[in-house]
Amino acid sequence: MSKPTAIQISKSRRVLVIPWDDGHKSEYPFDGLRAACPCVNCRGGHENMGAPPDPNVFSLTPMEHYELAGADLVGGYALQLLWEDGHRYGLYTWEYLRGLCPCDECRGEEEIE
């Protein structure tokens, strides 16, 4: 499993940037990250937990615009994103974030499988 070598929040570009230890670099727009929040409230209940990430969320027109206030590391396996509106419940594991990568390269690999 890939792990981040850094976590960068670009508020001017409104993206979370993660370079991975395998050389790949992911850029996640804030609105898509919030739409993909893996917490129980955002997923609509415990029965919907554990679903694989859906990078198609980044191609949807956002219902709202969200600002990322910061991020906290959780152990050595996840990020807890802290949103300006106070939401801070989703734990984005490295595996989830890597599977969520919206870049053409990752989306193309997903379509082949």
C-alpha atoms as one frame of an Amber mdcrd trajectory, in Angstrom:
protein
   0.000   0.000   0.000   1.269   3.458  -0.899   1.830   6.049   1.797   2.077
   9.835   1.535   5.468  11.489   1.638   3.820  14.848   2.430   0.417  16.448
   2.906  -0.078  19.876   1.349  -3.176  22.061   1.523  -3.345  24.724  -1.183
  -6.098  27.127  -0.138  -5.461  29.343  -3.164  -6.037  26.435  -5.589  -8.549
  24.727  -3.237  -6.855  21.326  -3.445  -5.269  18.807  -1.099  -2.010  17.598
  -2.634  -0.468  14.254  -1.683   2.780  12.998  -3.199   2.955   9.227  -2.638
   5.987   7.062  -1.870   5.654   5.302  -5.235   6.219   8.593  -7.106   2.573
   9.329  -7.885   1.044  12.701  -6.968  -2.673  13.168  -6.243  -4.571  16.459
  -6.182  -8.018  16.411  -4.604 -10.365  19.406  -5.064 -11.925  20.401  -1.738
 -15.569  20.075  -2.865 -15.039  16.521  -4.132 -13.215  15.512  -0.958 -16.108
  16.734   1.133 -18.631  14.957  -1.121 -16.606  11.745  -0.670 -16.447  12.068
   3.131 -16.363   8.522   4.532 -18.071   9.333   7.868 -21.286   7.592   8.883
 -23.353  10.787   8.636 -22.193  11.588   5.099 -22.532   7.954   3.998 -26.110
   7.753   5.233 -25.711   5.186   7.998 -23.556   2.306   9.157 -24.921  -0.020
   6.477 -23.212   2.152   3.829 -19.799   2.185   5.487 -16.860   0.439   3.861
 -17.865   1.123   0.262 -14.946   1.727  -2.083 -14.107   5.326  -2.957 -15.787
   6.760  -6.042 -13.492   9.177  -7.918 -16.465  10.136 -10.121 -17.496  12.447
  -7.276 -14.940  14.934  -8.628 -16.774  15.234 -11.950 -20.075  16.226 -10.300
 -21.151  19.838  -9.936 -20.821  20.618  -6.238 -24.007  21.483  -4.339 -21.968
  23.729  -2.021 -18.433  25.030  -1.825 -16.363  23.867   1.102 -13.155  25.232
   2.553 -10.589  23.008   4.209  -9.302  24.476   7.472  -6.659  21.841   8.128
  -5.891  18.166   8.548  -4.730  15.985  11.413  -2.793  12.751  11.047  -4.498
   9.757  12.637  -1.947   7.152  13.597   0.075   6.186  10.566  -2.909   5.311
   8.425  -5.292   8.233   7.845  -6.128  11.930   7.723  -8.955  13.598   9.565
  -9.941  16.601   7.482 -11.098  19.684   9.350 -13.610  21.761   7.397 -14.357
  25.461   7.914 -18.028  24.669   8.668 -16.978  22.519  11.649 -17.339  19.078
  10.035 -14.449  16.848  11.080 -15.751  13.314  11.354 -14.422  11.455   8.319
 -11.219   9.441   8.533  -9.671   9.296   5.077  -7.329   6.289   5.159  -4.338
   6.177   2.815  -6.018   3.322   0.934  -9.252   5.325   0.586  -7.431   8.472
  -0.566  -5.336   6.584  -3.100  -8.438   4.873  -4.480 -10.159   8.256  -4.652
  -7.404   9.874  -6.767  -9.188  11.791  -9.540  -6.284  11.956 -12.013  -6.628
  10.575 -15.548  -3.907   7.993 -14.927  -5.680   6.475 -11.918  -9.114   6.703
 -13.476  -7.773   4.950 -16.590  -6.282   2.144 -14.502  -9.628   1.701 -12.769
 -11.496   1.382 -16.074  -9.141  -1.359 -17.332  -9.609  -3.633 -14.310
